[in-house]
């Protein structure tokens, strides 16, 4: 082999080596550009909130049409909803989650008003209120103060009181030690009807009832089933005091960092996934209670004084609405027929 051929071969090998080196450098950079979004749920695959977030993932992928990765952390792997909201506000760990409005009260006093006790007459009224985008001013406030977007509204479960002893009237629940969510409106409402409300972390409710710290809590069917509250409080007092609204939230900091077409897909998918979640939970609610009662896991107890309970709570809700500047929203809700 002559000298010129050897020189050409060395040049080709050097060029190939350089290409491999450049490829190795470029590949990780390309890999880093792949977008991954992290979601969080307190519950397993069977819960309506988890199903809502799975639907959200499916819809985003459909509308975006480009590669995007989703990682959904279930069964409280990343803590509880209160932590999820704080993480989304900070733009770390969690990008999207379904969160109770009560856990947004640190950032917005108006947030817990979204599903305050006795706010809705029935499921039909509840759906009309949501379809009218009645809570947009509150969503705007949350986006401004917490930097978290409410991109859809799930929920639809009717909340009742689960108790370790039966009760069917206001007199029966006088001084009842009941766990409530951490927003002031819940404590005020339950105090107004003569109960003794206390704020306890959601994952501590079971043990608190078991150990006699409290006697009761309040939740929708899906929560009672998932958390097995019926094991320590098998009496379900049918107060029907609230219909849940559980916003599907997205981190504003994450959202602003994403491509415009992915942002559009997220907004569209969020609204549709929320509607899907409402349909699931509202339709499953009664069926879950039927199944648990048939299996002997709980007993539904009619609550004779529900109307009187509402009369006691209504002034509290009206005063709270005025206090937080939501009286116009409250009037609009009451005006929807």
Coordinates of C-alpha atoms in Angstrom, one line a residue:
X1 CA 0.0 0.0 0.0
X2 CA 1.6 3.3 -1.1
X3 CA 1.9 6.4 1.1
X4 CA -1.0 8.4 -0.5
X5 CA -3.4 5.5 0.0
X6 CA -2.4 5.2 3.6
X7 CA -2.9 8.9 4.1
X8 CA -6.4 8.8 2.6
X9 CA -7.3 5.9 4.8
X10 CA -6.1 7.7 7.9
X11 CA -8.1 10.7 6.9
X12 CA -11.2 8.6 6.4
X13 CA -10.8 6.9 9.8
X14 CA -10.2 10.2 11.5
X15 CA -13.3 11.6 9.9
X16 CA -15.4 8.6 11.0
X17 CA -14.0 8.8 14.5
X18 CA -14.9 12.5 14.6
X19 CA -18.4 11.8 13.4
X20 CA -18.8 9.2 16.1
X21 CA -17.6 11.6 18.8
X22 CA -19.9 14.4 17.5
X23 CA -22.8 11.9 17.4
X24 CA -22.2 10.8 21.0
X25 CA -22.2 14.5 22.0
X26 CA -25.3 15.3 20.1
X27 CA -27.3 12.3 21.1
X28 CA -27.6 13.1 24.8
X29 CA -28.5 16.7 23.9
X30 CA -31.3 15.4 21.8
X31 CA -32.4 13.0 24.5
X32 CA -32.5 15.9 27.0
X33 CA -34.9 17.7 24.7
X34 CA -37.6 15.0 25.1
X35 CA -40.4 16.5 27.3
X36 CA -41.5 14.5 30.3
X37 CA -44.5 15.6 32.4
X38 CA -45.0 14.3 35.9
X39 CA -48.5 13.8 37.5
X40 CA -49.5 12.7 41.0
X41 CA -52.4 11.0 42.6
X42 CA -53.2 9.9 46.1
X43 CA -55.1 6.9 44.8
X44 CA -54.7 3.7 42.7
X45 CA -55.7 3.0 39.1
X46 CA -59.4 2.4 40.1
X47 CA -60.0 5.9 41.5
X48 CA -61.8 8.5 39.3
X49 CA -59.0 11.1 39.9
X50 CA -56.4 8.7 38.5
X51 CA -58.6 7.8 35.6
X52 CA -59.1 11.5 34.8
X53 CA -55.3 12.0 34.7
X54 CA -54.8 9.0 32.5
X55 CA -57.5 10.4 30.1
X56 CA -55.6 13.7 30.2
X57 CA -52.4 12.0 29.1
X58 CA -54.2 10.2 26.2
X59 CA -55.8 13.4 25.0
X60 CA -52.6 15.5 25.2
X61 CA -50.8 12.9 23.1
X62 CA -53.7 12.9 20.6
X63 CA -53.9 16.6 20.2
X64 CA -50.1 17.3 20.3
X65 CA -49.2 14.6 17.8
X66 CA -45.5 14.7 18.8
X67 CA -43.5 12.6 21.3
X68 CA -44.2 13.6 24.9
X69 CA -43.7 11.4 28.0
X70 CA -45.9 11.2 31.0
X71 CA -45.1 9.7 34.4
X72 CA -48.0 9.4 36.8
X73 CA -47.0 8.8 40.4
X74 CA -49.9 7.0 42.2
X75 CA -50.8 5.8 45.7
X76 CA -49.4 9.0 47.4
X77 CA -45.9 8.2 46.2
X78 CA -45.2 12.0 46.1
X79 CA -47.3 12.9 49.2
X80 CA -50.8 14.3 49.4
X81 CA -52.8 16.8 47.3
X82 CA -51.6 19.8 49.5
X83 CA -48.0 18.9 48.6
X84 CA -48.9 18.4 44.9
X85 CA -50.3 22.0 44.8
X86 CA -47.2 23.5 46.5
X87 CA -44.9 21.6 44.1
X88 CA -46.8 22.8 41.1
X89 CA -46.7 26.4 42.4
X90 CA -42.9 26.0 42.8
X91 CA -42.5 24.4 39.4
X92 CA -40.9 21.2 40.7
X93 CA -41.6 17.5 41.1
X94 CA -45.3 17.7 40.0
X95 CA -46.6 19.2 36.7
X96 CA -50.2 18.2 36.9
X97 CA -52.6 16.7 39.5
X98 CA -56.3 16.7 40.6
X99 CA -56.4 18.8 43.8
X100 CA -59.2 19.7 46.3
X101 CA -59.9 23.4 46.3
X102 CA -59.5 23.4 50.1
X103 CA -55.7 22.8 49.6
X104 CA -55.4 26.0 47.6
X105 CA -56.5 28.3 50.5
X106 CA -53.0 29.3 51.3
X107 CA -52.8 31.1 48.0
X108 CA -56.4 32.1 47.5
X109 CA -59.1 32.5 50.2
X110 CA -61.7 32.2 47.5
X111 CA -60.5 28.8 46.2
X112 CA -62.4 26.6 48.8
X113 CA -65.6 28.4 47.8
X114 CA -65.6 26.3 44.6
X115 CA -67.2 23.4 46.3
X116 CA -68.4 24.8 49.7
X117 CA -71.1 22.9 51.6
X118 CA -74.6 23.3 50.3
X119 CA -73.5 25.4 47.4
X120 CA -75.3 23.3 44.8
X121 CA -79.0 22.1 44.8
X122 CA -78.3 18.9 42.9
X123 CA -76.1 17.4 40.2
X124 CA -78.1 19.2 37.5
X125 CA -77.4 22.6 39.1
X126 CA -73.8 21.6 39.7
X127 CA -73.2 20.8 36.0
X128 CA -74.9 24.1 34.8
X129 CA -72.7 26.1 37.2
X130 CA -69.6 24.4 35.7
X131 CA -70.7 24.7 32.1
X132 CA -71.3 28.5 32.7
X133 CA -67.6 28.9 33.7
X134 CA -68.8 30.5 36.9
X135 CA -65.6 30.1 38.7
X136 CA -63.3 31.8 36.2
X137 CA -62.6 34.8 38.5
X138 CA -61.4 32.4 41.2
X139 CA -59.3 30.4 38.7
X140 CA -57.7 33.6 37.5
X141 CA -56.8 34.6 41.1
X142 CA -55.2 31.2 41.7
X143 CA -53.2 31.4 38.5
X144 CA -52.0 34.9 39.5
X145 CA -51.1 34.1 43.1
X146 CA -50.1 30.5 43.0
X147 CA -49.0 30.2 39.4
X148 CA -51.1 27.1 39.0
X149 CA -53.7 26.8 36.2
X150 CA -57.1 25.2 36.6
X151 CA -57.4 23.5 33.2
X152 CA -60.4 21.3 33.9
X153 CA -63.0 20.4 36.5
X154 CA -63.4 16.8 37.7
X155 CA -65.4 15.6 40.7
X156 CA -69.1 14.9 41.0
X157 CA -69.1 12.8 44.2
X158 CA -71.8 13.6 46.8
X159 CA -70.2 14.0 50.2
X160 CA -71.8 12.4 53.3
X161 CA -70.6 11.9 56.9
X162 CA -69.1 8.5 57.8
X163 CA -69.3 7.9 61.6
X164 CA -68.5 5.2 64.1
X165 CA -72.0 5.5 65.5
X166 CA -75.4 5.9 63.8
X167 CA -77.1 9.3 63.7
X168 CA -80.1 10.6 61.8
X169 CA -80.8 14.1 63.1
X170 CA -79.2 17.3 64.2
X171 CA -79.6 16.4 67.8
X172 CA -77.7 13.1 67.1
X173 CA -74.7 14.9 65.7
X174 CA -74.4 17.6 68.3
X175 CA -70.8 17.9 69.4
X176 CA -69.8 15.1 67.0
X177 CA -66.0 15.2 66.5
X178 CA -65.7 15.2 62.7
X179 CA -62.7 15.6 60.5
X180 CA -63.0 18.4 57.9
X181 CA -60.8 19.8 55.2
X182 CA -58.3 22.5 56.1
X183 CA -60.2 25.5 54.7
X184 CA -62.0 27.8 57.2
X185 CA -65.4 27.5 55.4
X186 CA -65.6 23.8 56.3
X187 CA -64.9 24.3 60.0
X188 CA -67.4 27.3 60.1
X189 CA -70.1 25.3 58.4
X190 CA -69.9 22.3 60.6
X191 CA -69.6 24.4 63.7
X192 CA -72.9 26.2 62.7
X193 CA -74.8 22.9 62.8
X194 CA -73.4 22.0 66.3
X195 CA -70.6 19.6 65.4
X196 CA -67.0 19.8 66.7
X197 CA -64.9 19.9 63.5
X198 CA -61.2 19.4 63.5
X199 CA -58.6 19.5 60.7
X200 CA -56.6 16.2 60.4
X201 CA -54.4 15.1 57.4
X202 CA -56.3 12.9 55.0
X203 CA -54.0 9.9 55.5
X204 CA -54.4 10.1 59.3
X205 CA -58.2 10.0 59.4
X206 CA -58.5 6.2 59.6
X207 CA -56.1 5.9 62.6
X208 CA -57.7 9.0 64.3
X209 CA -61.1 7.3 64.3
X210 CA -59.7 4.0 65.3
X211 CA -57.9 5.6 68.3
X212 CA -60.9 7.7 69.3
X213 CA -59.4 11.1 68.5
X214 CA -62.4 11.8 66.3
X215 CA -65.6 9.9 65.6
X216 CA -66.4 10.8 62.0
X217 CA -65.2 12.3 58.8
X218 CA -66.9 13.4 55.5
X219 CA -66.2 12.2 52.0
X220 CA -67.6 11.0 48.7
X221 CA -68.1 7.3 47.9
X222 CA -64.8 7.0 46.0
X223 CA -62.8 8.3 48.9
X224 CA -64.5 6.1 51.5
X225 CA -63.9 3.0 49.4
X226 CA -60.3 3.8 48.6
X227 CA -59.3 4.8 52.1
X228 CA -61.4 2.0 53.8
X229 CA -63.0 4.5 56.1
X230 CA -66.0 2.3 56.4
X231 CA -63.9 -0.2 58.4
X232 CA -63.7 2.2 61.3
X233 CA -66.8 4.2 60.6
X234 CA -69.4 2.0 58.9
X235 CA -72.4 4.4 59.4
X236 CA -72.9 6.7 56.4
X237 CA -75.1 9.6 57.4
X238 CA -76.8 10.8 54.2
X239 CA -76.4 14.5 54.8
X240 CA -75.5 15.0 51.1
X241 CA -73.9 18.3 52.2
X242 CA -71.7 18.9 49.2
X243 CA -71.0 17.9 45.6
X244 CA -67.3 17.8 44.9
X245 CA -65.5 19.9 42.3
X246 CA -61.9 18.7 41.9
X247 CA -59.9 20.9 39.5
X248 CA -57.3 19.3 37.2
X249 CA -54.3 21.6 37.8
X250 CA -51.2 22.3 35.8
X251 CA -48.1 24.1 36.9
X252 CA -47.9 27.6 35.4
X253 CA -44.1 27.5 35.5
X254 CA -44.0 24.3 33.6
X255 CA -46.6 25.5 31.1
X256 CA -44.7 28.6 30.2
X257 CA -41.6 26.5 29.4
X258 CA -43.5 24.3 26.8
X259 CA -43.9 24.7 23.1
X260 CA -47.0 26.7 22.0
X261 CA -48.6 23.7 20.3
X262 CA -48.2 21.6 23.4
X263 CA -49.7 24.3 25.5
X264 CA -52.7 24.4 23.3
X265 CA -53.0 20.6 23.5
X266 CA -52.8 20.7 27.3
X267 CA -55.6 23.4 27.6
X268 CA -57.9 21.5 25.3
X269 CA -57.2 18.1 26.9
X270 CA -57.6 19.5 30.4
X271 CA -61.2 20.7 29.8
X272 CA -62.2 17.4 28.2
X273 CA -60.5 15.3 30.8
X274 CA -62.2 17.2 33.5
X275 CA -65.6 16.6 31.9
X276 CA -64.7 12.9 31.6
X277 CA -63.8 12.8 35.3
X278 CA -67.1 14.4 36.3
X279 CA -69.0 11.8 34.2
X280 CA -67.1 8.9 35.8
X281 CA -67.4 10.0 39.4
X282 CA -71.0 11.2 39.3
X283 CA -72.1 8.0 37.7
X284 CA -70.0 5.7 39.9
X285 CA -71.0 7.4 43.2
X286 CA -74.3 5.6 43.9
X287 CA -73.0 2.3 42.5
X288 CA -70.1 2.2 44.9
X289 CA -72.3 2.8 47.9
X290 CA -74.8 0.1 46.7
X291 CA -71.9 -2.4 46.3
X292 CA -70.4 -1.6 49.8
X293 CA -73.8 -1.7 51.5
X294 CA -74.7 -5.0 49.7
X295 CA -71.4 -6.5 50.9
X296 CA -72.2 -5.4 54.5
X297 CA -69.3 -2.9 54.5
X298 CA -71.4 0.1 55.5
X299 CA -74.9 1.2 56.3
X300 CA -76.6 4.2 54.8
X301 CA -78.7 6.1 57.3
X302 CA -81.2 8.6 56.1
X303 CA -80.7 12.1 57.6
X304 CA -84.0 13.6 58.5
X305 CA -82.7 17.2 59.2
X306 CA -80.8 17.9 56.0
X307 CA -83.0 20.9 55.1
X308 CA -82.5 22.3 58.6
X309 CA -78.8 21.7 58.3
X310 CA -78.8 23.7 55.1
X311 CA -80.7 26.6 56.7
X312 CA -78.0 26.8 59.4
X313 CA -75.2 26.7 56.9
X314 CA -76.6 29.1 54.3
X315 CA -75.8 32.3 56.3
X316 CA -72.3 31.1 56.9
X317 CA -71.7 30.6 53.2
X318 CA -73.2 34.0 52.3
X319 CA -71.0 35.7 54.9
X320 CA -68.0 33.8 53.7
X321 CA -68.7 34.8 50.1
X322 CA -68.9 38.4 51.1
X323 CA -65.7 38.2 53.2
X324 CA -63.6 36.8 50.3
X325 CA -65.2 39.0 47.6
X326 CA -67.1 36.1 46.0
X327 CA -70.6 37.4 46.6
X328 CA -71.2 38.1 42.9
X329 CA -70.2 34.5 42.1
X330 CA -72.5 33.3 44.9
X331 CA -75.4 35.3 43.5
X332 CA -74.7 34.0 40.0
X333 CA -74.7 30.3 41.3
X334 CA -78.0 30.9 43.1
X335 CA -79.4 32.5 40.0
X336 CA -78.7 29.5 37.8
X337 CA -81.9 27.4 37.5

